[in-house]
Tab-separated table of N, CA and C and ligand atoms in Angstrom:
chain	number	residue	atom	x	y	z
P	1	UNK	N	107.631	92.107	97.062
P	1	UNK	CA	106.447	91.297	97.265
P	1	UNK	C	106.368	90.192	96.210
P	2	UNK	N	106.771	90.645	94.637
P	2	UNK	CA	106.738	89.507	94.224
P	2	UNK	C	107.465	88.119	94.773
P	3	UNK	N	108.702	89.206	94.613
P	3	UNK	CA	109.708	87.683	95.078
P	3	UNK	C	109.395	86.698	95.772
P	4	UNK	N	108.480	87.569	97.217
P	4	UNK	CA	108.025	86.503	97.823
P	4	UNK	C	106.964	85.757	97.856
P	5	UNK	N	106.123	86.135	96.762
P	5	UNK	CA	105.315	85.361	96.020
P	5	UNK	C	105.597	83.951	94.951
P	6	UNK	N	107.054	84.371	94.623
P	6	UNK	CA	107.375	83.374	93.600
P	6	UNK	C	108.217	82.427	94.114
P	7	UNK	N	108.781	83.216	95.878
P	7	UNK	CA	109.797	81.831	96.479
P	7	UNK	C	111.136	82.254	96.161
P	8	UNK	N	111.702	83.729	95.289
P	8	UNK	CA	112.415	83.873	94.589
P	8	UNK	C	112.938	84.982	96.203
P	9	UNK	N	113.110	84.311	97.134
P	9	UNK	CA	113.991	85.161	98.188
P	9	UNK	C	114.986	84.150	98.917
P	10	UNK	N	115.505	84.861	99.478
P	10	UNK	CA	116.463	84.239	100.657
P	10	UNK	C	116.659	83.403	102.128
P	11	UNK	N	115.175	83.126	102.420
P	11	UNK	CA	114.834	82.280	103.455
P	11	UNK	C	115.157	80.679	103.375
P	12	UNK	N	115.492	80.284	104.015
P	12	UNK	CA	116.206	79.183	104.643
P	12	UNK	C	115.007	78.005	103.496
P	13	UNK	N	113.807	78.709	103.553
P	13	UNK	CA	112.824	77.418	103.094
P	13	UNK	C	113.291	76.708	102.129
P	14	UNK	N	113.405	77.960	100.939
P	14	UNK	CA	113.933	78.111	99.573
P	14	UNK	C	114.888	77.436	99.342
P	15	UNK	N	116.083	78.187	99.559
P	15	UNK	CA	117.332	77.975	99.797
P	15	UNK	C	117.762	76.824	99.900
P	16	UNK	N	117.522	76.027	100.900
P	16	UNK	CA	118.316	74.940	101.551
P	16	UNK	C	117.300	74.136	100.782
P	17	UNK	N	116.226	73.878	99.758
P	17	UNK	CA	115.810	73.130	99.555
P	17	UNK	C	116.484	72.337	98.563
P	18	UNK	N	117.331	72.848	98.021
P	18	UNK	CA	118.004	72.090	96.676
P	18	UNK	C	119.857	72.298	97.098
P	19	UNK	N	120.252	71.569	96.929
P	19	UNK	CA	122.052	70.761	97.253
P	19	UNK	C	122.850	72.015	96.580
P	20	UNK	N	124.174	72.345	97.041
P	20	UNK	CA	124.908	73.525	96.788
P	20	UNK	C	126.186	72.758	96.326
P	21	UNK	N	127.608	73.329	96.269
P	21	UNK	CA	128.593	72.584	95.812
P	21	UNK	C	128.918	72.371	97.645
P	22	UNK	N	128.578	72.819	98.694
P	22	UNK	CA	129.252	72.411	99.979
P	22	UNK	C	128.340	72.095	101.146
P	23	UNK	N	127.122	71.405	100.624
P	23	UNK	CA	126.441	70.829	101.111
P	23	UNK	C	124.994	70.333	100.537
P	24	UNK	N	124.375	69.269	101.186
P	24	UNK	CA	123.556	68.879	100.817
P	24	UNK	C	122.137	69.068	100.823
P	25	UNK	N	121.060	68.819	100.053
P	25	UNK	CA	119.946	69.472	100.234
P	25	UNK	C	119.095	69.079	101.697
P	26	UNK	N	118.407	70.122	102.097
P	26	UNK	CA	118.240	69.883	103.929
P	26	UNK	C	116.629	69.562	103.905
P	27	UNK	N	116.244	68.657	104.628
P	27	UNK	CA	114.640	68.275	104.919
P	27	UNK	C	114.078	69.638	105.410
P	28	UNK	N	112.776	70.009	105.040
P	28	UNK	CA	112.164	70.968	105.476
P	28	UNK	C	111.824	71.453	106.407
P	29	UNK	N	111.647	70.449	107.659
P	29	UNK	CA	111.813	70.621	108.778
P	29	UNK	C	113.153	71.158	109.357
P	30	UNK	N	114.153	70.769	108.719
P	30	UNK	CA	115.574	71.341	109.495
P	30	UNK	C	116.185	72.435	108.706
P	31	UNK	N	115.232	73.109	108.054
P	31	UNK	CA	115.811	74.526	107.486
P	31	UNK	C	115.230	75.481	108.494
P	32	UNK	N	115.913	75.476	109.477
P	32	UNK	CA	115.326	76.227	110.485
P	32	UNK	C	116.148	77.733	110.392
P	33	UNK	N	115.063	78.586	111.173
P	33	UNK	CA	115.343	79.675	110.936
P	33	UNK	C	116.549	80.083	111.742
P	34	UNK	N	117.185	81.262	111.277
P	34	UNK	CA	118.794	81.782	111.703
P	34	UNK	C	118.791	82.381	112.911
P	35	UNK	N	117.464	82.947	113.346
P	35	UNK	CA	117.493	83.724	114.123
P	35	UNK	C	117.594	83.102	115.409
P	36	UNK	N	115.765	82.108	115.459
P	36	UNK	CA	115.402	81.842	116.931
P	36	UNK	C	116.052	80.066	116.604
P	37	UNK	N	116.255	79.930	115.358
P	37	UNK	CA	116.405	78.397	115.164
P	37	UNK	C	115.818	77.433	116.481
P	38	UNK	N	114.415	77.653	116.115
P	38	UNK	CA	113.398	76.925	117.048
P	38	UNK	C	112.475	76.475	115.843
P	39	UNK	N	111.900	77.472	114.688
P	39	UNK	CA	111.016	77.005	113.245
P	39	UNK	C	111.377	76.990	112.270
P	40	UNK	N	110.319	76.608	111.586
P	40	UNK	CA	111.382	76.079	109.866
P	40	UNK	C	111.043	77.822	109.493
P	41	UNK	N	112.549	78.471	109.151
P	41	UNK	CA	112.377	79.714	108.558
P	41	UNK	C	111.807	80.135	107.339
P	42	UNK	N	110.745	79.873	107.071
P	42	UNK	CA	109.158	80.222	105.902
P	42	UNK	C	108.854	81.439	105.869
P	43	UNK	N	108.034	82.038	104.590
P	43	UNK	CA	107.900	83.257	104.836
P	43	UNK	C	106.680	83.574	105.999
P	44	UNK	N	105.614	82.578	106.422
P	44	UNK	CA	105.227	83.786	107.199
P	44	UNK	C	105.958	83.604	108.990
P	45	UNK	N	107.038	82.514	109.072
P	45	UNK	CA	107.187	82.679	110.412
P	45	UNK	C	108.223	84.045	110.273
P	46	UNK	N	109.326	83.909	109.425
P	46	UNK	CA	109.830	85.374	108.896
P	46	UNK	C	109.001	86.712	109.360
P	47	UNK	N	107.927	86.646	108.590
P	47	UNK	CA	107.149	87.763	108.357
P	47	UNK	C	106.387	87.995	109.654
P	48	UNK	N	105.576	87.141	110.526
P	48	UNK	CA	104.811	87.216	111.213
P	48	UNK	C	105.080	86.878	112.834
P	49	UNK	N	106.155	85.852	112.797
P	49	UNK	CA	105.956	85.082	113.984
P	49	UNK	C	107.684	85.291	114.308
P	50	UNK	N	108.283	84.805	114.202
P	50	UNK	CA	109.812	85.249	114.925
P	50	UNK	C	110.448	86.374	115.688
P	51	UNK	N	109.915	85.777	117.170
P	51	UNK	CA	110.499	87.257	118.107
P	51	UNK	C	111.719	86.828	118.327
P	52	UNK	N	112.781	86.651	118.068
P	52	UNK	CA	114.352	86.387	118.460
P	52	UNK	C	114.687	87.735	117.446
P	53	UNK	N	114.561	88.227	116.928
P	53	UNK	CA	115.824	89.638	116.289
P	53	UNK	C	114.749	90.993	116.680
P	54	UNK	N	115.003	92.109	117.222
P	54	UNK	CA	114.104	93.348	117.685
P	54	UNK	C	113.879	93.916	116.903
P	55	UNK	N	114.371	93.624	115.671
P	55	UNK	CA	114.309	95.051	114.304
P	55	UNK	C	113.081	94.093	113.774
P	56	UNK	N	112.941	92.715	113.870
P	56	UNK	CA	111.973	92.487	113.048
P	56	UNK	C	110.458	92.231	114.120
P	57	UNK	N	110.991	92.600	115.530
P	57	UNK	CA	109.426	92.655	116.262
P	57	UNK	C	108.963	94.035	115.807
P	58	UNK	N	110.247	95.221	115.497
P	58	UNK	CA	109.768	96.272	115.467
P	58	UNK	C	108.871	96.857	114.477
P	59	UNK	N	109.599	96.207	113.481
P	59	UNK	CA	108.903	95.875	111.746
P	59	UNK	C	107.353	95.676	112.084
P	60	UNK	N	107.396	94.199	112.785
P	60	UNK	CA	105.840	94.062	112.606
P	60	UNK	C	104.826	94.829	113.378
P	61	UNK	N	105.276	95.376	114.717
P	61	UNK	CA	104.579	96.400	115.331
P	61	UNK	C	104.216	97.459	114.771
P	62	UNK	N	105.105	98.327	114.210
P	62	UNK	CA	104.712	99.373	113.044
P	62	UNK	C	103.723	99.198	111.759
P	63	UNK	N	104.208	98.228	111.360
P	63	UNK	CA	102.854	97.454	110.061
P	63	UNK	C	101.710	97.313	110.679
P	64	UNK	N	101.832	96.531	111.694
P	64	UNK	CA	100.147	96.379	112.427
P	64	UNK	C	99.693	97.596	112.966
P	65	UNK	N	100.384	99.033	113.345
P	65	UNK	CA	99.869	99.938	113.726
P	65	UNK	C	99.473	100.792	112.301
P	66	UNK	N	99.738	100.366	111.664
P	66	UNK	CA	99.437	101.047	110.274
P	66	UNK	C	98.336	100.217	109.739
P	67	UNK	N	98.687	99.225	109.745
P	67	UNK	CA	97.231	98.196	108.963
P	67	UNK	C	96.104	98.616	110.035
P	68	UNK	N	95.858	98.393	110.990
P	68	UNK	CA	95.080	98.555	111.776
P	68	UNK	C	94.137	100.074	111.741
P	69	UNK	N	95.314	100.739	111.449
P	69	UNK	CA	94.985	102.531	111.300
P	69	UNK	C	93.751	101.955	110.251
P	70	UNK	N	94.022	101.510	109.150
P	70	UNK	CA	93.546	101.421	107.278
P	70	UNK	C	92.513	100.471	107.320
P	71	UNK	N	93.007	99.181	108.234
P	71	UNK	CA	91.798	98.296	108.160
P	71	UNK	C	91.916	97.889	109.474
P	72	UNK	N	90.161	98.248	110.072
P	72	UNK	CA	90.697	98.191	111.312
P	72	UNK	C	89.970	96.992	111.322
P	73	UNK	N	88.817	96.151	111.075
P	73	UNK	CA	88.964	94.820	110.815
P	73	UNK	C	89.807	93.574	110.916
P	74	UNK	N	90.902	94.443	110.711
P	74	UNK	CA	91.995	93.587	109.854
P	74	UNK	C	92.636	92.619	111.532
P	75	UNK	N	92.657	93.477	112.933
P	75	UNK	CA	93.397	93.056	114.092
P	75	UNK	C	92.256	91.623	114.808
P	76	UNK	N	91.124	92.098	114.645
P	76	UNK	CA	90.033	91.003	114.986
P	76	UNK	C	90.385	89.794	113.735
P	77	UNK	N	90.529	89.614	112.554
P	77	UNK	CA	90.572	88.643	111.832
P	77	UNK	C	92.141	87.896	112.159
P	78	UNK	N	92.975	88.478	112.643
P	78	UNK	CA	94.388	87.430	113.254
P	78	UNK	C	94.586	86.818	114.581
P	79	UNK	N	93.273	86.994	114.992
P	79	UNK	CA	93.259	86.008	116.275
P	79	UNK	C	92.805	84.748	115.699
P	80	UNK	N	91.637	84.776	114.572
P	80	UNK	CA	91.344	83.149	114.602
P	80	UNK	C	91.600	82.556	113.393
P	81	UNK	N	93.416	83.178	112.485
P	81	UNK	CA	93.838	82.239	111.712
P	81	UNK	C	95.028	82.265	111.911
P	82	UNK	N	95.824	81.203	111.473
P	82	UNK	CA	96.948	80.778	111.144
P	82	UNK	C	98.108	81.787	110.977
P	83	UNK	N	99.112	82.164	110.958
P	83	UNK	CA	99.967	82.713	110.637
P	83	UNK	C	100.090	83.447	108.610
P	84	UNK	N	99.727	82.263	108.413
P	84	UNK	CA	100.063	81.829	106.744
P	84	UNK	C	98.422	82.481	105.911
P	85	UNK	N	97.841	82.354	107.236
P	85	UNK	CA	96.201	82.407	106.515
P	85	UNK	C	96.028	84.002	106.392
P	86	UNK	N	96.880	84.782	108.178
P	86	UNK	CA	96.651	86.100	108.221
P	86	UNK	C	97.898	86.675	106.835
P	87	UNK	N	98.843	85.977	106.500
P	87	UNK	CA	99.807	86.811	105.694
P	87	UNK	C	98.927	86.681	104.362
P	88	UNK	N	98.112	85.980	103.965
P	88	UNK	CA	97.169	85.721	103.015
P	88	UNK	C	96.650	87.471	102.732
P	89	UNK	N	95.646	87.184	104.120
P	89	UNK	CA	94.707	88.755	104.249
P	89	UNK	C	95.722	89.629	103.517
P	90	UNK	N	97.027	89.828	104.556
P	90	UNK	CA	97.284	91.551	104.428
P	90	UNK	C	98.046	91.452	102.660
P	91	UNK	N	98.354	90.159	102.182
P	91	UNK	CA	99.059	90.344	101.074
P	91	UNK	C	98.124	90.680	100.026
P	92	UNK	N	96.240	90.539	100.302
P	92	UNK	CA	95.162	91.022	99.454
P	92	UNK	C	94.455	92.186	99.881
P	93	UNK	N	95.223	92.741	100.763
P	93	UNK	CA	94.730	93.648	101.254
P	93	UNK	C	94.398	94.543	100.426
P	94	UNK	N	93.554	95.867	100.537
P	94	UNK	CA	93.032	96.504	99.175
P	94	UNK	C	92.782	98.289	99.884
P	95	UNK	N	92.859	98.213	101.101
P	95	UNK	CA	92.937	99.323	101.705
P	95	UNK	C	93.926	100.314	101.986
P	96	UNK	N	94.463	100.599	100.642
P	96	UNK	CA	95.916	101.319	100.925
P	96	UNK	C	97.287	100.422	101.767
P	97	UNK	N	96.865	99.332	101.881
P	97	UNK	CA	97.963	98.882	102.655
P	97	UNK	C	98.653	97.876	101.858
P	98	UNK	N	98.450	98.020	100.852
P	98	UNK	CA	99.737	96.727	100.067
P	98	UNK	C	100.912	97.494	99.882
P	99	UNK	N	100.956	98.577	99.512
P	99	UNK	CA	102.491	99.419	99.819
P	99	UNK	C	103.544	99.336	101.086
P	100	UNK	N	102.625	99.284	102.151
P	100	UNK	CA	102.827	98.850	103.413
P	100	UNK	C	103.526	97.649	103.359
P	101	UNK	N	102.551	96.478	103.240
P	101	UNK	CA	103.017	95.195	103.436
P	101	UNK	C	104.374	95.045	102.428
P	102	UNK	N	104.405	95.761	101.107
P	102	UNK	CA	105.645	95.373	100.253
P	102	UNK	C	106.936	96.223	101.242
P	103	UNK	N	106.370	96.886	101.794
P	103	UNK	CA	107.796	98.178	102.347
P	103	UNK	C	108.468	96.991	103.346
P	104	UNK	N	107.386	96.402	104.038
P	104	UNK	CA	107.567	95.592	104.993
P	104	UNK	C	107.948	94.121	104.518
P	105	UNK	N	107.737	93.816	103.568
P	105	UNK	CA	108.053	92.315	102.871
P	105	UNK	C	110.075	93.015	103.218
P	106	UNK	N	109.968	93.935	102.327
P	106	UNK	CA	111.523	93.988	101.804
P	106	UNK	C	112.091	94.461	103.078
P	107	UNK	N	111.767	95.170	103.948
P	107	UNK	CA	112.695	95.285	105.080
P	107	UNK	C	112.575	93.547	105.842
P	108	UNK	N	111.772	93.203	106.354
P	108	UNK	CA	111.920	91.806	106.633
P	108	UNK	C	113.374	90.997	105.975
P	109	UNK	N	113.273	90.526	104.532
P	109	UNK	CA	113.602	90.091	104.266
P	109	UNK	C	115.562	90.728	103.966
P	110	UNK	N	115.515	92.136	104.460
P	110	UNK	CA	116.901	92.584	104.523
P	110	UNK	C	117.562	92.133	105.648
P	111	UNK	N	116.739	92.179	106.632
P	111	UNK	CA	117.237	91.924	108.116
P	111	UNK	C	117.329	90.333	107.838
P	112	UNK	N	117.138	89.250	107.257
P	112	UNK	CA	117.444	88.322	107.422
P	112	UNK	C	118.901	87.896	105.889
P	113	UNK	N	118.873	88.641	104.891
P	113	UNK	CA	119.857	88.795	104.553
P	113	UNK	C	121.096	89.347	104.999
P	114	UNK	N	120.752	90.024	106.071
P	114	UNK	CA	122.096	90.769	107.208
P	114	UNK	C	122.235	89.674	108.056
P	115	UNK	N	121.943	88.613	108.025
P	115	UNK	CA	122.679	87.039	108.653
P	115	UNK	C	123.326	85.943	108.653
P	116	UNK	N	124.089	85.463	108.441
P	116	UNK	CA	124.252	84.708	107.957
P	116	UNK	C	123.402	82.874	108.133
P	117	UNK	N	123.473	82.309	107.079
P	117	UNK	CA	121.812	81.229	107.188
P	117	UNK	C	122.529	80.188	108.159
P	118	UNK	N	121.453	79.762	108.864
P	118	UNK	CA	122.116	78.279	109.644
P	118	UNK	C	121.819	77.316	109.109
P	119	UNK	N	122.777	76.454	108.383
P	119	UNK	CA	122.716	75.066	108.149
P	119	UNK	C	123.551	74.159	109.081
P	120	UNK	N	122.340	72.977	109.263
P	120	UNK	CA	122.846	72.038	110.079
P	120	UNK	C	124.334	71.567	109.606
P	121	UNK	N	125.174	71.338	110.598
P	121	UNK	CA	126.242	70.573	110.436
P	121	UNK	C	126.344	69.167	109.214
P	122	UNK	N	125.480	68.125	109.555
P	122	UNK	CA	125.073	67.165	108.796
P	122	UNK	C	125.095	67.453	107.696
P	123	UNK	N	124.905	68.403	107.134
P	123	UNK	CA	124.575	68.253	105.624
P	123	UNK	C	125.545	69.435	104.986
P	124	UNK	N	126.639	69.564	105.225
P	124	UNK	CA	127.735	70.541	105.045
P	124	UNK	C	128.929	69.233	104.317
P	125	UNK	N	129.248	69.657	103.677
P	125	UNK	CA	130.223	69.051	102.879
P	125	UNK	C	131.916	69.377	102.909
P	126	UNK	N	132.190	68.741	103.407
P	126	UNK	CA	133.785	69.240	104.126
P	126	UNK	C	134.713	69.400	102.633
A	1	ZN	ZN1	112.748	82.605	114.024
């Protein structure tokens, strides 16, 4: 959880934001994610929103059946925010469920380390 508090993970956002020895640094918009490479791969489309890989719809189904168990509040307040606004909530969450969300930060973020990242062609350095 810290890590992904400090930016200190492996998502495309991060990553591709600064130039490597075999390619160049990528606009934020085109650090798109590995999976559905349809959004810029951020932590909460990672975390919240990317149905293209099943281990990570499965991830979030289980968390929300658990958050929900703990705070049941918690399913009415993610209809009327943002993606980024609801990863806000559960990351202050205070109802037994921040253990949860960290179990779930780090499996998330394994399943996208079990990929390899997509960088655009363009900015690859032959
Ligand atoms: Zn995706």
């Amino acid at each position: 959880m810290t890590r992904l508090l400090l930016g200190d993970h492996n998502l495309s956002v991060e990553r591709l934001r600064y130039p490597s020895r075999y390619r160049s640094a990528v606009p934020r918009d085109l650090r798109l994610c590995r999976f559905c490479r349809a959004e810029v791969e951020d932590e909460a489309h990672a975390l919240l929103d990317c149905d293209a890989h099943a281990r990570l719809r499965d991830l979030r189904e289980e968390l929300m059946q658990v958050a929900t168990k703990l705070d049941p509040g918690l399913y009415a307040r993610r209809a009327g925010c943002t993606s980024l606004d609801f990863l806000i909530i559960l990351l202050r969450s205070r109802r037994a469920l921040v253990h949860n969300v960290a179990r779930f930060i780090y499996q998330v973020l394994n399943v996208y380390d079990g990929e390899p990242r997509f960088v655009p062609l363009v900015f690859r350095v032959p």
